[in-house]
Amino acid sequence: MTKDRQRQLLHDRGICVVIPTYNNDGTIAAVVKETLEECSDVIVVNDGSTDKTSSILQSIEGITIVEYTKNQGKGYALKCGFRRALEMGFSYAITLDGDGQHYPSDIQQFLSANQEHPGTLIIGSRQLDNVERSGGSSFANRFSNFWFYIQTGRRLSDTQSGYRLYPLRKLRGLGLLTSRYEAELELLVFASWHGVELVPIDIRVYYPPREERVSHFRPGKDFARISVLNTVLCFLAIVYGLPLRLFRWFANTIRTIYSILFVSFFCFCVITPAVWLYVKIGRMTERKRHNLHKLIYHACRFVMLKHGIPGTRFTYQENDNVNFPDQRSECGDAISKPAVVICNHQSHIDLACQLIFTPNIIFLTNQWVWNNPLYGLLIRHAEYYPVADGIDALLPKLRSLVERGYSIAVYPEGTRSKDCRIGRFHQGAFHIAELLDLDIIPMYLYGPGKILPKKSHHLRKGPIYIEIGDPVTQHQLKQMGDTKRQASVMRKHYIDQYERIANRIEQEV
């Protein structure tokens, strides 16, 4: 990734860098300039420096400076930096120290971690092997790690690291934050109590020779402050943190059980019996088959738009250039032309998200979906077909469906993504579109893979979003090349579009 590309991506995701500094005139210029090479949005908080720090910062272009005359401590500086970042519209802040111990080039690792774990607090875990440290520094880190585990029940190897990425809108306790450097421990504890995921990543660290180090740590006073703070936090952990964790676990469990029971009851006790009676009474006609599609359509709209999945927020975006053949003429012909619909594949929820747009769509599914005891009967009679049958065998059936006004939905990746990244696209969808002379309508889906990840049965909270892209005509597809090349080009297009959507949504996560 080029530096320009990285800076643009950080900006698009609402990520800035906050650098608190106090009397670091020997290092601050190099730290800020190296950081500007990695990120174009840099906020420096001058915490009442009495050396040349202020004049040095004024000479550097392209940064935002927050300063005040009296030294207030690192906790106060962080609080000021976070507030300015929020005022400027940022969603995340990477913090690093002004003394030169952190490598700004590691910002790329924080960006990658943020893309993989949006909305989390990412902690740079320093690699301290073969690094000369004072006994007091080593003890302080072990001391902090121990009390953090007691207060939260979570283990971290480096709770003293100041190199972090904070989700600004999820921070709690800023008004209660102490002013000195122990505030960084408080931020971790408050975040953990409120369910913010903590993600450690490995970072490098540089400690200059002892005679060159600048330290504002006061062993006697600061250890006393930390001891008092940990006593207070342990008390709060019992009366506030632990009950909050138990309540959150209970709420998540209830939400998952309710969703499973709701879907099971809806399918077993309502949909499946109704479909069985409907197909057994009288002969199966085109109108009856279309009514099954309308049943699926209205059921999905009820679940996604009316009832909702507990803990999720579903939104969608239609496209004025796309007109699915929902209406039919008196002779039964569809008014508008069907298409091949493609979409990235993340979760079992994907199909319900797509079906809110039109009843006139059929899906090519995996064999196990076709035989599913919950909804297999319905999708078999609605003429969904398993891809295992092969394109050549399916083609006559698909042609008949298209002539009757149905669009064909295919997941080009073939299987659900494990991490929501866009996988390799197979040629099948493009081959079908070519043989049936159909346009391709792309749908871009965000969220289901985070709500219900592959190989997980536990629902998580978060947003779900789907939008319809502009149709891709056969003429445009042929300009890309053969179907193999079409699959490759469209995959790259999906990667760009998914990144665009994720950058927007994940600023609010």
Coordinates of C-alpha atoms in Angstrom, one line a residue:
M1 CA 0.0 0.0 0.0
T2 CA 1.4 3.4 -1.0
K3 CA 1.7 6.2 1.6
D4 CA -0.8 8.3 -0.4
R5 CA -3.3 5.4 -0.5
Q6 CA -2.8 4.8 3.3
R7 CA -3.4 8.5 4.2
Q8 CA -6.5 8.6 2.1
L9 CA -7.9 5.4 3.6
L10 CA -7.2 6.6 7.2
H11 CA -9.1 9.8 6.3
D12 CA -12.0 8.0 4.7
R13 CA -12.4 5.8 7.8
G14 CA -12.3 8.9 10.1
I15 CA -9.0 8.0 11.8
C16 CA -6.7 10.7 13.1
V17 CA -3.5 10.7 15.2
V18 CA -3.3 12.4 18.6
I19 CA 0.2 13.0 20.0
P20 CA 0.4 14.3 23.6
T21 CA 3.7 15.9 24.4
Y22 CA 5.4 17.6 27.3
N23 CA 9.0 18.9 27.1
N24 CA 10.0 16.7 24.2
D25 CA 11.8 19.4 22.1
G26 CA 14.6 16.9 21.2
T27 CA 12.2 14.4 19.6
I28 CA 8.8 16.0 18.8
A29 CA 9.7 17.4 15.4
A30 CA 10.9 14.1 14.0
V31 CA 7.9 12.2 15.6
V32 CA 5.4 14.6 14.1
K33 CA 7.0 14.8 10.6
E34 CA 7.3 11.0 10.4
T35 CA 3.6 10.7 11.5
L36 CA 2.6 13.1 8.8
E37 CA 4.1 10.8 6.2
E38 CA 1.7 8.1 7.5
C39 CA -1.4 10.1 8.3
S40 CA -2.5 13.5 7.0
D41 CA -4.7 14.2 10.1
V42 CA -2.5 14.9 13.1
I43 CA -3.5 16.6 16.4
V44 CA -0.6 17.5 18.8
V45 CA -1.5 18.4 22.4
N46 CA 1.2 20.5 24.0
D47 CA 0.7 19.8 27.7
G48 CA 2.2 23.1 29.1
S49 CA 5.7 22.5 27.8
T50 CA 8.4 24.9 29.2
D51 CA 11.1 24.1 26.6
K52 CA 11.1 24.8 22.8
T53 CA 8.2 22.4 22.1
S54 CA 5.7 25.1 21.3
S55 CA 7.9 27.0 18.8
I56 CA 8.8 23.8 17.1
L57 CA 5.2 22.8 16.7
Q58 CA 4.3 26.2 15.3
S59 CA 6.9 25.7 12.5
I60 CA 5.4 22.5 11.3
E61 CA 2.7 22.9 8.7
G62 CA -0.4 20.7 8.3
I63 CA -1.1 19.8 11.9
T64 CA -3.7 20.8 14.5
I65 CA -2.2 22.1 17.7
V66 CA -4.0 22.1 21.1
E67 CA -2.0 23.8 23.9
Y68 CA -2.3 25.4 27.3
T69 CA 0.2 27.0 29.6
K70 CA 0.2 24.8 32.7
N71 CA 1.2 21.2 32.6
Q72 CA -1.9 19.0 33.5
G73 CA -0.7 15.5 32.8
K74 CA -1.1 12.9 30.1
G75 CA -4.7 12.0 31.0
Y76 CA -5.8 15.6 30.6
A77 CA -3.9 15.9 27.3
L78 CA -5.5 12.8 25.9
K79 CA -9.0 14.1 26.9
C80 CA -8.3 17.4 25.2
G81 CA -7.0 15.6 22.1
F82 CA -10.0 13.3 21.9
R83 CA -12.5 16.2 22.3
R84 CA -10.8 18.1 19.5
A85 CA -10.9 15.0 17.3
L86 CA -14.6 14.6 17.9
E87 CA -15.2 18.3 17.1
M88 CA -13.4 17.8 13.8
G89 CA -15.6 14.8 12.9
F90 CA -13.2 11.9 13.5
S91 CA -14.4 8.5 14.7
Y92 CA -11.1 7.0 15.8
A93 CA -7.8 8.4 17.2
I94 CA -4.5 6.7 17.2
T95 CA -2.3 7.8 20.1
L96 CA 1.4 7.7 20.2
D97 CA 4.0 9.3 22.4
G98 CA 6.1 12.4 21.5
D99 CA 9.4 11.0 23.0
G100 CA 10.2 8.9 19.9
Q101 CA 9.7 5.4 21.5
H102 CA 6.9 4.5 19.0
Y103 CA 7.4 4.0 15.3
P104 CA 4.9 6.0 13.2
S105 CA 5.3 3.4 10.4
D106 CA 3.3 1.0 12.6
I107 CA 0.2 3.1 11.9
Q108 CA -0.4 0.8 8.9
Q109 CA -0.8 -2.1 11.4
F110 CA -3.4 -0.2 13.3
L111 CA -5.3 0.6 10.1
S112 CA -5.3 -3.1 9.1
A113 CA -6.5 -4.1 12.6
N114 CA -9.2 -1.4 12.4
Q115 CA -10.4 -2.8 9.1
E116 CA -10.6 -6.3 10.4
H117 CA -12.0 -5.3 13.8
P118 CA -14.0 -2.1 13.4
G119 CA -15.3 -0.4 16.5
T120 CA -12.7 -2.1 18.8
L121 CA -10.0 -0.6 21.0
I122 CA -6.7 -1.7 19.5
I123 CA -3.6 -1.8 21.8
G124 CA -0.1 -1.9 20.6
S125 CA 1.6 -4.6 22.5
R126 CA 5.3 -3.7 22.7
Q127 CA 7.9 -6.3 21.8
L128 CA 10.2 -5.9 24.8
D129 CA 12.6 -8.7 24.3
N130 CA 16.2 -7.6 24.3
V131 CA 15.1 -4.0 25.3
E132 CA 16.9 -2.4 28.2
R133 CA 14.3 -1.2 30.7
S134 CA 14.4 -0.1 34.3
G135 CA 13.2 -2.4 37.0
G136 CA 10.6 0.1 37.9
S137 CA 9.2 0.2 34.4
S138 CA 9.0 -3.6 34.2
F139 CA 7.3 -3.9 37.6
A140 CA 4.8 -1.1 36.7
N141 CA 3.7 -3.0 33.6
R142 CA 3.3 -6.4 35.5
F143 CA 1.5 -4.5 38.3
S144 CA -0.9 -2.9 35.9
N145 CA -1.5 -6.1 33.9
F146 CA -2.4 -7.9 37.2
W147 CA -4.9 -5.4 38.4
F148 CA -6.5 -5.1 35.0
Y149 CA -7.2 -8.8 35.0
I150 CA -8.6 -8.6 38.6
Q151 CA -10.9 -5.7 37.5
T152 CA -12.1 -7.0 34.2
G153 CA -11.4 -10.7 34.0
R154 CA -9.4 -10.2 30.8
R155 CA -5.7 -10.7 30.2
L156 CA -3.5 -8.3 28.3
S157 CA 0.3 -8.4 28.0
D158 CA 0.8 -4.7 27.9
T159 CA -1.7 -2.4 29.6
Q160 CA 0.9 0.4 29.8
S161 CA 1.4 0.9 26.1
G162 CA 0.5 4.4 24.9
Y163 CA 0.3 3.3 21.2
R164 CA -3.4 2.6 20.7
L165 CA -6.4 3.2 18.4
Y166 CA -9.5 4.4 20.3
P167 CA -13.1 4.3 19.0
L168 CA -13.9 7.8 20.2
R169 CA -17.7 7.4 20.3
K170 CA -17.4 4.3 22.5
L171 CA -15.1 5.8 25.1
R172 CA -16.7 6.0 28.6
G173 CA -15.6 7.8 31.8
L174 CA -13.8 10.7 30.1
G175 CA -15.4 13.0 32.6
L176 CA -14.0 10.9 35.5
L177 CA -10.6 10.4 33.9
T178 CA -7.6 11.2 36.2
S179 CA -5.1 13.7 34.8
R180 CA -1.9 11.7 34.9
Y181 CA -0.5 8.8 32.9
E182 CA -2.6 6.1 34.8
A183 CA -5.6 7.5 32.8
E184 CA -4.6 5.0 30.0
L185 CA -5.4 2.1 32.3
E186 CA -8.7 3.7 33.3
L187 CA -9.7 4.0 29.6
L188 CA -9.0 0.2 29.1
V189 CA -11.0 -0.7 32.2
F190 CA -14.0 1.5 31.4
A191 CA -14.0 0.2 27.8
S192 CA -13.9 -3.4 28.9
W193 CA -16.7 -2.9 31.4
H194 CA -18.9 -1.5 28.6
G195 CA -18.3 -4.3 26.2
V196 CA -15.8 -2.7 23.8
E197 CA -13.6 -5.4 22.3
L198 CA -9.9 -5.0 23.1
V199 CA -7.6 -6.2 20.3
P200 CA -3.8 -6.4 21.0
I201 CA -1.4 -6.2 18.0
D202 CA 2.4 -6.4 18.1
I203 CA 4.4 -3.2 17.7
R204 CA 8.0 -2.2 17.8
V205 CA 9.4 0.1 20.5
Y206 CA 12.6 2.1 20.8
Y207 CA 14.2 3.0 24.1
P208 CA 17.2 5.3 23.8
P209 CA 20.2 4.9 26.1
R210 CA 19.5 5.7 29.7
E211 CA 21.4 9.0 29.7
E212 CA 19.2 10.2 26.8
R213 CA 15.8 9.2 28.1
V214 CA 13.3 11.8 29.2
S215 CA 10.9 10.5 31.8
H216 CA 8.2 12.3 33.7
F217 CA 7.4 9.2 35.9
R218 CA 7.7 9.9 39.7
P219 CA 8.0 6.5 41.3
G220 CA 6.8 7.4 44.8
K221 CA 3.9 9.7 44.0
D222 CA 2.8 7.9 40.9
F223 CA 2.8 4.4 42.5
A224 CA 0.8 5.9 45.3
R225 CA -1.7 7.4 42.9
I226 CA -1.9 4.0 41.0
S227 CA -2.5 2.1 44.2
V228 CA -5.3 4.4 45.2
L229 CA -6.8 4.2 41.7
N230 CA -6.7 0.4 41.6
T231 CA -8.4 0.3 45.0
V232 CA -11.2 2.4 43.6
L233 CA -11.4 0.5 40.4
C234 CA -11.6 -2.9 42.3
F235 CA -14.5 -1.6 44.3
L236 CA -16.3 -0.3 41.1
A237 CA -15.6 -3.6 39.4
I238 CA -17.7 -5.4 42.1
V239 CA -20.6 -2.9 42.2
Y240 CA -20.6 -1.8 38.6
G241 CA -18.3 -3.6 36.2
L242 CA -19.2 -7.2 37.1
P243 CA -23.0 -6.6 37.1
L244 CA -22.7 -4.8 33.7
R245 CA -20.7 -7.8 32.2
L246 CA -23.3 -10.3 33.5
F247 CA -26.2 -8.2 32.2
R248 CA -24.6 -7.9 28.8
W249 CA -23.9 -11.7 28.7
F250 CA -27.5 -12.4 29.7
A251 CA -28.9 -10.0 27.1
N252 CA -26.8 -11.5 24.3
T253 CA -27.8 -15.0 25.3
I254 CA -31.5 -14.1 25.4
R255 CA -31.3 -12.3 22.1
T256 CA -29.7 -15.3 20.4
I257 CA -32.1 -17.8 21.9
Y258 CA -35.1 -15.6 21.0
S259 CA -33.9 -15.3 17.4
I260 CA -33.4 -19.0 17.1
L261 CA -36.8 -19.8 18.6
F262 CA -38.5 -17.2 16.5
V263 CA -37.0 -18.4 13.2
S264 CA -37.7 -22.1 14.1
F265 CA -41.3 -21.5 15.2
F266 CA -41.9 -19.3 12.1
C267 CA -40.5 -21.9 9.7
F268 CA -41.7 -25.2 11.4
C269 CA -45.1 -24.1 12.7
V270 CA -46.2 -21.5 10.2
I271 CA -44.4 -21.5 6.8
T272 CA -43.7 -25.2 6.3
P273 CA -47.3 -26.4 7.2
A274 CA -48.9 -23.7 5.2
V275 CA -46.7 -24.5 2.2
W276 CA -47.3 -28.2 2.5
L277 CA -51.1 -27.7 2.5
Y278 CA -50.9 -25.1 -0.3
V279 CA -49.0 -27.5 -2.7
K280 CA -51.1 -30.5 -1.8
I281 CA -54.4 -28.9 -2.5
G282 CA -55.0 -28.7 -6.2
R283 CA -52.5 -28.8 -9.0
M284 CA -49.4 -26.7 -9.1
T285 CA -49.9 -23.8 -11.5
E286 CA -47.8 -20.8 -12.5
R287 CA -50.0 -18.5 -10.3
K288 CA -49.5 -20.8 -7.3
R289 CA -45.7 -20.9 -7.8
H290 CA -45.7 -17.1 -8.0
N291 CA -47.7 -16.9 -4.8
L292 CA -45.0 -19.0 -3.1
H293 CA -42.4 -16.3 -4.2
K294 CA -44.6 -13.6 -2.8
L295 CA -44.9 -15.5 0.4
I296 CA -41.1 -15.6 0.7
Y297 CA -40.9 -11.9 -0.3
H298 CA -43.4 -10.7 2.3
A299 CA -41.9 -13.0 5.0
C300 CA -38.4 -11.5 4.4
R301 CA -39.8 -8.0 4.5
F302 CA -41.6 -8.7 7.7
V303 CA -38.4 -10.2 9.3
M304 CA -36.0 -7.6 8.1
L305 CA -38.1 -4.4 8.0
K306 CA -40.9 -4.9 10.5
H307 CA -39.8 -7.3 13.2
G308 CA -36.0 -6.9 12.8
I309 CA -33.2 -9.1 14.0
P310 CA -32.6 -8.2 17.7
G311 CA -29.6 -6.0 18.2
T312 CA -29.3 -5.0 14.6
R313 CA -30.2 -2.0 12.5
F314 CA -31.1 -2.8 8.9
T315 CA -30.9 -0.2 6.1
Y316 CA -31.0 -0.5 2.4
Q317 CA -30.5 1.6 -0.8
E318 CA -32.5 1.0 -4.0
N319 CA -31.3 2.1 -7.4
D320 CA -33.5 4.2 -9.8
N321 CA -31.7 2.5 -12.7
V322 CA -32.9 -0.9 -11.6
N323 CA -36.5 -2.0 -12.2
F324 CA -37.1 -5.6 -11.2
P325 CA -40.0 -7.3 -13.1
D326 CA -42.5 -7.3 -10.2
Q327 CA -45.5 -6.5 -12.3
R328 CA -47.0 -8.7 -14.9
S329 CA -49.2 -8.1 -17.9
E330 CA -52.6 -9.8 -18.2
C331 CA -51.1 -12.7 -20.2
G332 CA -48.6 -13.3 -17.4
D333 CA -45.5 -11.8 -19.1
A334 CA -43.1 -9.8 -17.0
I335 CA -43.1 -6.1 -18.0
S336 CA -39.4 -5.4 -17.3
K337 CA -36.4 -7.7 -18.2
P338 CA -34.9 -10.1 -15.7
A339 CA -31.2 -10.2 -14.9
V340 CA -28.5 -12.2 -13.2
V341 CA -28.2 -10.8 -9.7
I342 CA -24.8 -11.2 -8.0
C343 CA -23.9 -10.4 -4.4
N344 CA -21.1 -10.9 -1.9
H345 CA -21.8 -13.8 0.5
Q346 CA -21.3 -13.5 4.2
S347 CA -24.0 -15.3 6.2
H348 CA -27.2 -17.2 6.3
I349 CA -28.9 -13.8 6.6
D350 CA -27.8 -12.7 3.2
L351 CA -30.8 -14.2 1.3
A352 CA -33.4 -12.5 3.4
C353 CA -31.6 -9.2 2.9
Q354 CA -31.8 -9.6 -0.9
L355 CA -35.4 -10.8 -1.0
I356 CA -36.8 -7.5 0.3
F357 CA -36.5 -6.0 -3.2
T358 CA -38.7 -8.3 -5.3
P359 CA -40.5 -11.6 -5.3
N360 CA -39.5 -12.4 -8.8
I361 CA -36.1 -13.8 -8.1
I362 CA -34.8 -17.3 -7.6
F363 CA -31.5 -18.4 -6.0
L364 CA -29.0 -21.0 -6.9
T365 CA -28.1 -22.6 -3.6
N366 CA -25.9 -25.2 -2.0
Q367 CA -27.3 -28.8 -1.7
W368 CA -27.7 -28.6 2.1
V369 CA -29.7 -25.4 1.8
W370 CA -32.0 -27.1 -0.8
N371 CA -32.6 -30.0 1.7
N372 CA -32.8 -27.8 4.8
P373 CA -35.6 -29.0 7.2
L374 CA -36.6 -25.5 8.1
Y375 CA -37.3 -24.0 4.7
G376 CA -36.3 -26.7 2.1
L377 CA -39.8 -27.5 1.2
L378 CA -40.6 -23.9 0.4
I379 CA -37.5 -23.2 -1.8
R380 CA -37.8 -26.5 -3.7
H381 CA -41.4 -25.6 -4.7
A382 CA -40.3 -22.0 -5.4
E383 CA -37.9 -23.5 -8.0
Y384 CA -34.6 -22.6 -6.3
Y385 CA -32.0 -25.0 -7.7
P386 CA -28.8 -26.4 -6.2
V387 CA -25.6 -25.4 -8.1
A388 CA -24.3 -28.9 -7.7
D389 CA -26.5 -29.9 -10.6
G390 CA -24.2 -28.0 -13.0
I391 CA -24.9 -25.1 -15.3
D392 CA -25.5 -27.2 -18.4
A393 CA -28.2 -29.3 -16.6
L394 CA -29.8 -26.2 -15.1
L395 CA -29.7 -24.0 -18.2
P396 CA -33.1 -25.2 -19.6
K397 CA -34.8 -24.6 -16.2
L398 CA -33.2 -21.2 -15.8
R399 CA -34.2 -20.2 -19.3
S400 CA -37.8 -21.1 -18.5
L401 CA -37.7 -19.1 -15.3
V402 CA -36.3 -16.0 -17.2
E403 CA -39.0 -16.3 -19.8
R404 CA -41.5 -16.3 -17.0
G405 CA -40.0 -13.1 -15.5
Y406 CA -37.7 -14.3 -12.8
S407 CA -34.2 -13.0 -12.2
I408 CA -31.5 -15.5 -11.3
A409 CA -29.5 -14.8 -8.1
V410 CA -26.0 -16.2 -7.8
Y411 CA -23.2 -15.8 -5.2
P412 CA -20.0 -15.6 -7.3
E413 CA -17.8 -16.5 -4.3
G414 CA -19.7 -19.8 -4.1
T415 CA -19.5 -19.9 -0.2
R416 CA -19.7 -17.6 2.7
S417 CA -16.7 -15.5 3.5
K418 CA -15.0 -16.3 6.8
D419 CA -13.9 -12.7 7.5
C420 CA -16.3 -10.7 5.2
R421 CA -13.5 -10.1 2.7
I422 CA -14.4 -10.5 -0.9
G423 CA -13.3 -14.0 -2.1
R424 CA -12.4 -15.2 -5.5
F425 CA -15.3 -14.9 -8.0
H426 CA -16.2 -18.0 -10.0
Q427 CA -17.3 -17.7 -13.6
G428 CA -20.8 -19.4 -13.2
A429 CA -22.9 -16.2 -12.9
F430 CA -21.2 -14.6 -15.9
H431 CA -21.5 -17.8 -17.9
I432 CA -25.3 -17.8 -17.2
A433 CA -25.6 -14.2 -18.1
E434 CA -23.8 -14.7 -21.4
L435 CA -25.8 -17.8 -22.4
L436 CA -29.2 -16.2 -21.5
D437 CA -28.2 -12.7 -22.8
L438 CA -28.9 -11.0 -19.5
D439 CA -27.5 -8.0 -17.7
I440 CA -25.9 -8.4 -14.4
I441 CA -27.2 -6.4 -11.4
P442 CA -24.8 -6.2 -8.5
M443 CA -25.8 -6.0 -4.9
Y444 CA -23.4 -5.0 -2.2
L445 CA -23.9 -6.4 1.3
Y446 CA -22.4 -5.3 4.6
G447 CA -22.9 -6.6 8.1
P448 CA -24.4 -10.2 8.1
G449 CA -21.0 -11.7 8.4
K450 CA -20.3 -9.7 11.5
I451 CA -23.8 -10.3 13.0
L452 CA -23.6 -14.1 12.4
P453 CA -20.1 -15.1 11.3
K454 CA -19.4 -18.4 9.5
K455 CA -19.3 -21.4 11.9
S456 CA -20.9 -19.3 14.7
H457 CA -24.4 -19.7 16.2
H458 CA -24.2 -16.6 18.4
L459 CA -25.8 -13.4 17.2
R460 CA -23.8 -10.2 17.6
K461 CA -25.0 -6.6 17.6
G462 CA -24.4 -4.3 14.6
P463 CA -25.6 -2.7 11.4
I464 CA -26.8 -4.5 8.3
Y465 CA -26.8 -2.7 5.0
I466 CA -27.5 -3.6 1.4
E467 CA -27.5 -1.5 -1.8
I468 CA -28.2 -2.1 -5.5
G469 CA -25.6 -1.1 -7.9
D470 CA -26.0 0.0 -11.6
P471 CA -26.7 -2.7 -14.1
V472 CA -23.8 -4.1 -16.1
T473 CA -24.9 -4.8 -19.7
Q474 CA -23.7 -7.6 -21.9
H475 CA -22.0 -5.0 -24.0
Q476 CA -20.0 -3.8 -21.0
L477 CA -19.2 -7.3 -19.9
K478 CA -17.9 -8.3 -23.3
Q479 CA -15.6 -5.2 -23.2
M480 CA -14.0 -6.7 -20.1
G481 CA -13.1 -9.9 -21.9
D482 CA -14.1 -13.6 -21.5
T483 CA -16.1 -14.8 -18.4
K484 CA -12.9 -15.5 -16.5
R485 CA -11.8 -11.9 -17.0
Q486 CA -15.3 -10.6 -16.2
A487 CA -15.2 -12.4 -12.8
S488 CA -11.8 -10.9 -12.0
V489 CA -12.8 -7.4 -13.0
M490 CA -16.1 -7.6 -11.1
R491 CA -14.3 -8.9 -8.0
K492 CA -12.0 -5.9 -8.0
H493 CA -15.0 -3.7 -8.4
Y494 CA -16.7 -5.4 -5.4
I495 CA -13.6 -4.9 -3.2
D496 CA -13.6 -1.2 -4.0
Q497 CA -17.4 -0.9 -3.3
Y498 CA -17.3 -2.9 -0.1
E499 CA -14.4 -0.7 1.1
R500 CA -16.4 2.4 0.3
I501 CA -19.4 1.1 2.3
A502 CA -17.3 -0.2 5.2
N503 CA -15.4 3.1 5.5
R504 CA -18.7 5.0 5.8
I505 CA -20.5 2.5 8.2
E506 CA -17.6 1.7 10.4
Q507 CA -17.1 5.3 11.4
E508 CA -20.5 4.9 13.2
V509 CA -19.9 1.4 14.6

